């Protein structure tokens, strides 16, 4: 918990938050530019045929918006601390000072089935979003050819699944198996 305390306080967290905000804004900006460029580069079709388009590419806007909603929820839940009495999450240290018990907050948060369900939905869409995004990086850089398409698709899906499994393991362990719940008693 000392590490988490240091992460949630001081200049480091604000530098990280500013960096994430810059990355998010750049991602959004370049997504809009690329979408406009793609639409102007191709003619209008009388029938939209998406036979070759992967499903993840067809839901990018919806997965992106759901991930945005998740980020807002996450910030409200864990940073702004809205919706729960977080005064009970203060921990008295041996020197008498108090600090926020982030571990307890995570355990209590993921003990609610609706929170975990929303988290799982958001992570599933993040997995789809990442899979398409990673594959698209190679396409944008001109590295995707007929020969490399298969391995690139496999690599992008494997990367997304590893991220997905890592992110869902903690909420599922807490909700289904009571992992860490002894800390909240």
JSON list of C-alpha atoms in Angstrom, two decimals:
[
{"chain": "A", "resi": 1, "resn": "UNK", "atom": "CA", "xyz": [0.00, 0.00, 0.00]},
{"chain": "A", "resi": 2, "resn": "UNK", "atom": "CA", "xyz": [2.96, 2.39, 0.41]},
{"chain": "A", "resi": 3, "resn": "UNK", "atom": "CA", "xyz": [3.55, 2.23, -3.36]},
{"chain": "A", "resi": 4, "resn": "UNK", "atom": "CA", "xyz": [-0.13, 2.93, -4.09]},
{"chain": "A", "resi": 5, "resn": "UNK", "atom": "CA", "xyz": [-0.07, 5.84, -1.66]},
{"chain": "A", "resi": 6, "resn": "UNK", "atom": "CA", "xyz": [2.91, 7.34, -3.47]},
{"chain": "A", "resi": 7, "resn": "UNK", "atom": "CA", "xyz": [1.26, 6.78, -6.87]},
{"chain": "A", "resi": 8, "resn": "UNK", "atom": "CA", "xyz": [-1.94, 8.56, -5.84]},
{"chain": "A", "resi": 9, "resn": "UNK", "atom": "CA", "xyz": [-0.13, 11.59, -4.40]},
{"chain": "A", "resi": 10, "resn": "UNK", "atom": "CA", "xyz": [2.46, 14.04, -5.61]},
{"chain": "A", "resi": 11, "resn": "UNK", "atom": "CA", "xyz": [3.62, 15.32, -8.96]},
{"chain": "A", "resi": 12, "resn": "UNK", "atom": "CA", "xyz": [4.06, 11.86, -10.52]},
{"chain": "A", "resi": 13, "resn": "UNK", "atom": "CA", "xyz": [0.35, 11.16, -10.71]},
{"chain": "A", "resi": 14, "resn": "UNK", "atom": "CA", "xyz": [-0.38, 14.54, -12.28]},
{"chain": "A", "resi": 15, "resn": "UNK", "atom": "CA", "xyz": [2.36, 14.07, -14.87]},
{"chain": "A", "resi": 16, "resn": "UNK", "atom": "CA", "xyz": [0.93, 10.64, -15.72]},
{"chain": "A", "resi": 17, "resn": "UNK", "atom": "CA", "xyz": [-2.61, 12.05, -15.93]},
{"chain": "A", "resi": 18, "resn": "UNK", "atom": "CA", "xyz": [-1.46, 14.90, -18.18]},
{"chain": "A", "resi": 19, "resn": "UNK", "atom": "CA", "xyz": [0.36, 12.43, -20.42]},
{"chain": "A", "resi": 20, "resn": "UNK", "atom": "CA", "xyz": [-2.71, 10.20, -20.67]},
{"chain": "A", "resi": 21, "resn": "UNK", "atom": "CA", "xyz": [-4.89, 13.21, -21.48]},
{"chain": "A", "resi": 22, "resn": "UNK", "atom": "CA", "xyz": [-2.50, 14.26, -24.27]},
{"chain": "A", "resi": 23, "resn": "UNK", "atom": "CA", "xyz": [-2.49, 10.69, -25.67]},
{"chain": "A", "resi": 24, "resn": "UNK", "atom": "CA", "xyz": [-6.28, 10.47, -25.47]},
{"chain": "A", "resi": 25, "resn": "UNK", "atom": "CA", "xyz": [-6.74, 13.84, -27.19]},
{"chain": "A", "resi": 26, "resn": "UNK", "atom": "CA", "xyz": [-4.24, 12.92, -29.93]},
{"chain": "A", "resi": 27, "resn": "UNK", "atom": "CA", "xyz": [-5.96, 9.55, -30.44]},
{"chain": "A", "resi": 28, "resn": "UNK", "atom": "CA", "xyz": [-9.34, 11.24, -30.79]},
{"chain": "A", "resi": 29, "resn": "UNK", "atom": "CA", "xyz": [-7.99, 13.95, -33.10]},
{"chain": "A", "resi": 30, "resn": "UNK", "atom": "CA", "xyz": [-6.20, 11.53, -35.43]},
{"chain": "A", "resi": 31, "resn": "UNK", "atom": "CA", "xyz": [-9.20, 9.19, -35.47]},
{"chain": "A", "resi": 32, "resn": "UNK", "atom": "CA", "xyz": [-11.41, 12.03, -36.69]},
{"chain": "A", "resi": 33, "resn": "UNK", "atom": "CA", "xyz": [-8.83, 13.10, -39.30]},
{"chain": "A", "resi": 34, "resn": "UNK", "atom": "CA", "xyz": [-8.35, 9.54, -40.56]},
{"chain": "A", "resi": 35, "resn": "UNK", "atom": "CA", "xyz": [-12.10, 8.93, -40.75]},
{"chain": "A", "resi": 36, "resn": "UNK", "atom": "CA", "xyz": [-12.60, 12.12, -42.78]},
{"chain": "A", "resi": 37, "resn": "UNK", "atom": "CA", "xyz": [-9.69, 11.23, -45.06]},
{"chain": "A", "resi": 38, "resn": "UNK", "atom": "CA", "xyz": [-10.99, 7.70, -45.62]},
{"chain": "A", "resi": 39, "resn": "UNK", "atom": "CA", "xyz": [-14.50, 8.93, -46.42]},
{"chain": "A", "resi": 40, "resn": "UNK", "atom": "CA", "xyz": [-13.27, 11.53, -48.91]},
{"chain": "A", "resi": 41, "resn": "UNK", "atom": "CA", "xyz": [-10.91, 9.03, -50.59]},
{"chain": "A", "resi": 42, "resn": "UNK", "atom": "CA", "xyz": [-13.59, 6.58, -51.63]},
{"chain": "A", "resi": 43, "resn": "UNK", "atom": "CA", "xyz": [-16.71, 6.96, -53.68]},
{"chain": "A", "resi": 44, "resn": "UNK", "atom": "CA", "xyz": [-20.17, 6.50, -52.24]},
{"chain": "A", "resi": 45, "resn": "UNK", "atom": "CA", "xyz": [-21.50, 2.99, -52.69]},
{"chain": "A", "resi": 46, "resn": "UNK", "atom": "CA", "xyz": [-25.13, 2.22, -53.39]},
{"chain": "A", "resi": 47, "resn": "UNK", "atom": "CA", "xyz": [-24.75, -0.80, -51.08]},
{"chain": "A", "resi": 48, "resn": "UNK", "atom": "CA", "xyz": [-22.24, -0.97, -48.24]},
{"chain": "A", "resi": 49, "resn": "UNK", "atom": "CA", "xyz": [-20.47, -4.33, -48.58]},
{"chain": "A", "resi": 50, "resn": "UNK", "atom": "CA", "xyz": [-18.31, -5.17, -45.58]},
{"chain": "A", "resi": 51, "resn": "UNK", "atom": "CA", "xyz": [-17.53, -8.79, -46.39]},
{"chain": "A", "resi": 52, "resn": "UNK", "atom": "CA", "xyz": [-13.80, -8.43, -45.79]},
{"chain": "A", "resi": 53, "resn": "UNK", "atom": "CA", "xyz": [-13.98, -5.99, -42.89]},
{"chain": "A", "resi": 54, "resn": "UNK", "atom": "CA", "xyz": [-13.32, -7.57, -39.50]},
{"chain": "A", "resi": 55, "resn": "UNK", "atom": "CA", "xyz": [-16.12, -7.18, -36.98]},
{"chain": "A", "resi": 56, "resn": "UNK", "atom": "CA", "xyz": [-13.85, -5.16, -34.71]},
{"chain": "A", "resi": 57, "resn": "UNK", "atom": "CA", "xyz": [-13.46, -2.50, -37.42]},
{"chain": "A", "resi": 58, "resn": "UNK", "atom": "CA", "xyz": [-17.23, -2.23, -37.83]},
{"chain": "A", "resi": 59, "resn": "UNK", "atom": "CA", "xyz": [-17.81, -1.41, -34.16]},
{"chain": "A", "resi": 60, "resn": "UNK", "atom": "CA", "xyz": [-14.80, 0.87, -33.55]},
{"chain": "A", "resi": 61, "resn": "UNK", "atom": "CA", "xyz": [-16.94, 3.96, -32.89]},
{"chain": "A", "resi": 62, "resn": "UNK", "atom": "CA", "xyz": [-19.17, 2.05, -30.46]},
{"chain": "A", "resi": 63, "resn": "UNK", "atom": "CA", "xyz": [-16.32, 0.34, -28.68]},
{"chain": "A", "resi": 64, "resn": "UNK", "atom": "CA", "xyz": [-14.52, 3.68, -28.45]},
{"chain": "A", "resi": 65, "resn": "UNK", "atom": "CA", "xyz": [-17.57, 5.43, -26.99]},
{"chain": "A", "resi": 66, "resn": "UNK", "atom": "CA", "xyz": [-18.12, 2.60, -24.49]},
{"chain": "A", "resi": 67, "resn": "UNK", "atom": "CA", "xyz": [-14.47, 2.77, -23.45]},
{"chain": "A", "resi": 68, "resn": "UNK", "atom": "CA", "xyz": [-14.87, 6.55, -23.01]},
{"chain": "A", "resi": 69, "resn": "UNK", "atom": "CA", "xyz": [-17.92, 5.95, -20.79]},
{"chain": "A", "resi": 70, "resn": "UNK", "atom": "CA", "xyz": [-15.86, 3.42, -18.84]},
{"chain": "A", "resi": 71, "resn": "UNK", "atom": "CA", "xyz": [-13.00, 5.91, -18.39]},
{"chain": "A", "resi": 72, "resn": "UNK", "atom": "CA", "xyz": [-15.45, 8.50, -17.06]},
{"chain": "A", "resi": 73, "resn": "UNK", "atom": "CA", "xyz": [-16.97, 5.90, -14.71]},
{"chain": "A", "resi": 74, "resn": "UNK", "atom": "CA", "xyz": [-13.50, 4.79, -13.59]},
{"chain": "A", "resi": 75, "resn": "UNK", "atom": "CA", "xyz": [-12.45, 8.37, -12.85]},
{"chain": "A", "resi": 76, "resn": "UNK", "atom": "CA", "xyz": [-15.66, 9.07, -10.94]},
{"chain": "A", "resi": 77, "resn": "UNK", "atom": "CA", "xyz": [-15.37, 5.81, -9.02]},
{"chain": "A", "resi": 78, "resn": "UNK", "atom": "CA", "xyz": [-11.68, 5.68, -8.17]},
{"chain": "A", "resi": 79, "resn": "UNK", "atom": "CA", "xyz": [-10.34, 9.24, -8.57]},
{"chain": "A", "resi": 80, "resn": "UNK", "atom": "CA", "xyz": [-13.23, 11.59, -7.74]},
{"chain": "A", "resi": 81, "resn": "UNK", "atom": "CA", "xyz": [-14.56, 8.92, -5.34]},
{"chain": "A", "resi": 82, "resn": "UNK", "atom": "CA", "xyz": [-18.23, 9.55, -6.16]},
{"chain": "A", "resi": 83, "resn": "UNK", "atom": "CA", "xyz": [-21.00, 7.23, -5.04]},
{"chain": "A", "resi": 84, "resn": "UNK", "atom": "CA", "xyz": [-19.46, 5.56, -1.99]},
{"chain": "A", "resi": 85, "resn": "UNK", "atom": "CA", "xyz": [-18.56, 6.65, 1.54]},
{"chain": "A", "resi": 86, "resn": "UNK", "atom": "CA", "xyz": [-14.83, 6.74, 1.05]},
{"chain": "A", "resi": 87, "resn": "UNK", "atom": "CA", "xyz": [-14.13, 8.07, 4.54]},
{"chain": "A", "resi": 88, "resn": "UNK", "atom": "CA", "xyz": [-14.11, 4.43, 5.66]},
{"chain": "A", "resi": 89, "resn": "UNK", "atom": "CA", "xyz": [-11.18, 3.79, 3.29]},
{"chain": "A", "resi": 90, "resn": "UNK", "atom": "CA", "xyz": [-8.74, 5.84, 5.32]},
{"chain": "A", "resi": 91, "resn": "UNK", "atom": "CA", "xyz": [-5.92, 3.87, 6.90]},
{"chain": "A", "resi": 92, "resn": "UNK", "atom": "CA", "xyz": [-4.07, 4.99, 10.05]},
{"chain": "A", "resi": 93, "resn": "UNK", "atom": "CA", "xyz": [-0.33, 4.54, 9.69]},
{"chain": "A", "resi": 94, "resn": "UNK", "atom": "CA", "xyz": [2.09, 3.64, 12.55]},
{"chain": "A", "resi": 95, "resn": "UNK", "atom": "CA", "xyz": [3.24, 7.28, 12.73]},
{"chain": "A", "resi": 96, "resn": "UNK", "atom": "CA", "xyz": [-0.38, 8.39, 13.25]},
{"chain": "A", "resi": 97, "resn": "UNK", "atom": "CA", "xyz": [-0.85, 9.86, 9.78]},
{"chain": "A", "resi": 98, "resn": "UNK", "atom": "CA", "xyz": [-3.76, 8.78, 7.58]},
{"chain": "A", "resi": 99, "resn": "UNK", "atom": "CA", "xyz": [-3.71, 7.68, 3.99]},
{"chain": "A", "resi": 100, "resn": "UNK", "atom": "CA", "xyz": [-6.20, 6.35, 1.51]},
{"chain": "A", "resi": 101, "resn": "UNK", "atom": "CA", "xyz": [-6.48, 2.53, 1.36]},
{"chain": "A", "resi": 102, "resn": "UNK", "atom": "CA", "xyz": [-6.62, 2.00, -2.42]},
{"chain": "A", "resi": 103, "resn": "UNK", "atom": "CA", "xyz": [-6.57, -1.80, -2.07]},
{"chain": "A", "resi": 104, "resn": "UNK", "atom": "CA", "xyz": [-9.73, -1.78, 0.05]},
{"chain": "A", "resi": 105, "resn": "UNK", "atom": "CA", "xyz": [-11.41, 0.58, -2.42]},
{"chain": "A", "resi": 106, "resn": "UNK", "atom": "CA", "xyz": [-10.66, -1.81, -5.30]},
{"chain": "A", "resi": 107, "resn": "UNK", "atom": "CA", "xyz": [-11.95, -4.81, -3.34]},
{"chain": "A", "resi": 108, "resn": "UNK", "atom": "CA", "xyz": [-15.17, -3.06, -2.32]},
{"chain": "A", "resi": 109, "resn": "UNK", "atom": "CA", "xyz": [-15.70, -1.67, -5.84]},
{"chain": "A", "resi": 110, "resn": "UNK", "atom": "CA", "xyz": [-15.36, -5.06, -7.50]},
{"chain": "A", "resi": 111, "resn": "UNK", "atom": "CA", "xyz": [-17.60, -6.72, -4.92]},
{"chain": "A", "resi": 112, "resn": "UNK", "atom": "CA", "xyz": [-20.61, -5.21, -6.71]},
{"chain": "A", "resi": 113, "resn": "UNK", "atom": "CA", "xyz": [-21.84, -7.44, -9.58]},
{"chain": "A", "resi": 114, "resn": "UNK", "atom": "CA", "xyz": [-23.09, -4.52, -11.73]},
{"chain": "A", "resi": 115, "resn": "UNK", "atom": "CA", "xyz": [-19.70, -2.80, -11.52]},
{"chain": "A", "resi": 116, "resn": "UNK", "atom": "CA", "xyz": [-17.98, -6.03, -12.58]},
{"chain": "A", "resi": 117, "resn": "UNK", "atom": "CA", "xyz": [-20.46, -6.62, -15.44]},
{"chain": "A", "resi": 118, "resn": "UNK", "atom": "CA", "xyz": [-19.88, -3.09, -16.79]},
{"chain": "A", "resi": 119, "resn": "UNK", "atom": "CA", "xyz": [-16.13, -3.59, -16.36]},
{"chain": "A", "resi": 120, "resn": "UNK", "atom": "CA", "xyz": [-16.25, -6.90, -18.29]},
{"chain": "A", "resi": 121, "resn": "UNK", "atom": "CA", "xyz": [-18.28, -5.32, -21.11]},
{"chain": "A", "resi": 122, "resn": "UNK", "atom": "CA", "xyz": [-15.85, -2.41, -21.33]},
{"chain": "A", "resi": 123, "resn": "UNK", "atom": "CA", "xyz": [-12.83, -4.73, -21.30]},
{"chain": "A", "resi": 124, "resn": "UNK", "atom": "CA", "xyz": [-14.38, -6.94, -23.99]},
{"chain": "A", "resi": 125, "resn": "UNK", "atom": "CA", "xyz": [-14.85, -3.91, -26.21]},
{"chain": "A", "resi": 126, "resn": "UNK", "atom": "CA", "xyz": [-11.36, -2.69, -25.33]},
{"chain": "A", "resi": 127, "resn": "UNK", "atom": "CA", "xyz": [-10.03, -6.07, -26.47]},
{"chain": "A", "resi": 128, "resn": "UNK", "atom": "CA", "xyz": [-11.83, -5.69, -29.80]},
{"chain": "A", "resi": 129, "resn": "UNK", "atom": "CA", "xyz": [-10.67, -2.07, -30.11]},
{"chain": "A", "resi": 130, "resn": "UNK", "atom": "CA", "xyz": [-7.04, -3.01, -29.37]},
{"chain": "A", "resi": 131, "resn": "UNK", "atom": "CA", "xyz": [-7.08, -5.96, -31.74]},
{"chain": "A", "resi": 132, "resn": "UNK", "atom": "CA", "xyz": [-8.16, -3.77, -34.65]},
{"chain": "A", "resi": 133, "resn": "UNK", "atom": "CA", "xyz": [-5.92, -0.89, -33.57]},
{"chain": "A", "resi": 134, "resn": "UNK", "atom": "CA", "xyz": [-2.75, -2.98, -33.35]},
{"chain": "A", "resi": 135, "resn": "UNK", "atom": "CA", "xyz": [-3.42, -4.57, -36.74]},
{"chain": "A", "resi": 136, "resn": "UNK", "atom": "CA", "xyz": [-4.10, -1.12, -38.20]},
{"chain": "A", "resi": 137, "resn": "UNK", "atom": "CA", "xyz": [-0.74, 0.20, -37.00]},
{"chain": "A", "resi": 138, "resn": "UNK", "atom": "CA", "xyz": [1.01, -2.28, -39.31]},
{"chain": "A", "resi": 139, "resn": "UNK", "atom": "CA", "xyz": [-1.36, -1.35, -42.15]},
{"chain": "A", "resi": 140, "resn": "UNK", "atom": "CA", "xyz": [-0.67, 2.37, -41.66]},
{"chain": "A", "resi": 141, "resn": "UNK", "atom": "CA", "xyz": [3.09, 1.80, -41.65]},
{"chain": "A", "resi": 142, "resn": "UNK", "atom": "CA", "xyz": [2.83, -0.21, -44.87]},
{"chain": "A", "resi": 143, "resn": "UNK", "atom": "CA", "xyz": [4.03, -3.40, -43.21]},
{"chain": "A", "resi": 144, "resn": "UNK", "atom": "CA", "xyz": [0.88, -5.42, -43.88]},
{"chain": "A", "resi": 145, "resn": "UNK", "atom": "CA", "xyz": [1.16, -7.52, -47.01]},
{"chain": "A", "resi": 146, "resn": "UNK", "atom": "CA", "xyz": [-0.52, -10.72, -48.13]},
{"chain": "A", "resi": 147, "resn": "UNK", "atom": "CA", "xyz": [2.39, -12.60, -46.57]},
{"chain": "A", "resi": 148, "resn": "UNK", "atom": "CA", "xyz": [2.32, -10.75, -43.22]},
{"chain": "A", "resi": 149, "resn": "UNK", "atom": "CA", "xyz": [-1.47, -10.31, -42.87]},
{"chain": "A", "resi": 150, "resn": "UNK", "atom": "CA", "xyz": [-1.98, -13.65, -41.09]},
{"chain": "A", "resi": 151, "resn": "UNK", "atom": "CA", "xyz": [0.79, -13.23, -38.50]},
{"chain": "A", "resi": 152, "resn": "UNK", "atom": "CA", "xyz": [-0.17, -9.58, -37.90]},
{"chain": "A", "resi": 153, "resn": "UNK", "atom": "CA", "xyz": [-3.81, -10.52, -37.31]},
{"chain": "A", "resi": 154, "resn": "UNK", "atom": "CA", "xyz": [-2.74, -13.32, -34.96]},
{"chain": "A", "resi": 155, "resn": "UNK", "atom": "CA", "xyz": [-0.32, -11.03, -33.10]},
{"chain": "A", "resi": 156, "resn": "UNK", "atom": "CA", "xyz": [-2.92, -8.27, -32.68]},
{"chain": "A", "resi": 157, "resn": "UNK", "atom": "CA", "xyz": [-5.54, -10.71, -31.39]},
{"chain": "A", "resi": 158, "resn": "UNK", "atom": "CA", "xyz": [-3.07, -12.41, -29.03]},
{"chain": "A", "resi": 159, "resn": "UNK", "atom": "CA", "xyz": [-1.97, -9.03, -27.63]},
{"chain": "A", "resi": 160, "resn": "UNK", "atom": "CA", "xyz": [-5.59, -7.97, -27.06]},
{"chain": "A", "resi": 161, "resn": "UNK", "atom": "CA", "xyz": [-6.46, -11.28, -25.36]},
{"chain": "A", "resi": 162, "resn": "UNK", "atom": "CA", "xyz": [-3.46, -11.06, -23.00]},
{"chain": "A", "resi": 163, "resn": "UNK", "atom": "CA", "xyz": [-4.48, -7.53, -22.00]},
{"chain": "A", "resi": 164, "resn": "UNK", "atom": "CA", "xyz": [-8.10, -8.67, -21.61]},
{"chain": "A", "resi": 165, "resn": "UNK", "atom": "CA", "xyz": [-7.25, -11.66, -19.41]},
{"chain": "A", "resi": 166, "resn": "UNK", "atom": "CA", "xyz": [-5.01, -9.52, -17.23]},
{"chain": "A", "resi": 167, "resn": "UNK", "atom": "CA", "xyz": [-7.62, -6.82, -16.76]},
{"chain": "A", "resi": 168, "resn": "UNK", "atom": "CA", "xyz": [-10.54, -9.15, -16.00]},
{"chain": "A", "resi": 169, "resn": "UNK", "atom": "CA", "xyz": [-8.62, -11.44, -13.63]},
{"chain": "A", "resi": 170, "resn": "UNK", "atom": "CA", "xyz": [-8.80, -9.11, -10.62]},
{"chain": "A", "resi": 171, "resn": "UNK", "atom": "CA", "xyz": [-12.52, -8.23, -10.73]},
{"chain": "A", "resi": 172, "resn": "UNK", "atom": "CA", "xyz": [-13.47, -11.87, -11.38]},
{"chain": "A", "resi": 173, "resn": "UNK", "atom": "CA", "xyz": [-11.22, -13.11, -8.57]},
{"chain": "A", "resi": 174, "resn": "UNK", "atom": "CA", "xyz": [-12.81, -10.62, -6.18]},
{"chain": "A", "resi": 175, "resn": "UNK", "atom": "CA", "xyz": [-16.42, -11.18, -7.23]},
{"chain": "A", "resi": 176, "resn": "UNK", "atom": "CA", "xyz": [-16.39, -14.95, -7.79]},
{"chain": "A", "resi": 177, "resn": "UNK", "atom": "CA", "xyz": [-13.82, -16.13, -5.26]},
{"chain": "A", "resi": 178, "resn": "UNK", "atom": "CA", "xyz": [-13.79, -13.38, -2.63]},
{"chain": "A", "resi": 179, "resn": "UNK", "atom": "CA", "xyz": [-10.13, -12.60, -3.29]},
{"chain": "A", "resi": 180, "resn": "UNK", "atom": "CA", "xyz": [-8.91, -9.90, -0.90]},
{"chain": "A", "resi": 181, "resn": "UNK", "atom": "CA", "xyz": [-12.27, -9.51, 0.83]},
{"chain": "A", "resi": 182, "resn": "UNK", "atom": "CA", "xyz": [-10.72, -10.28, 4.22]},
{"chain": "A", "resi": 183, "resn": "UNK", "atom": "CA", "xyz": [-9.08, -6.83, 3.99]},
{"chain": "A", "resi": 184, "resn": "UNK", "atom": "CA", "xyz": [-12.52, -5.20, 4.08]},
{"chain": "A", "resi": 185, "resn": "UNK", "atom": "CA", "xyz": [-13.69, -6.74, 7.33]}
]
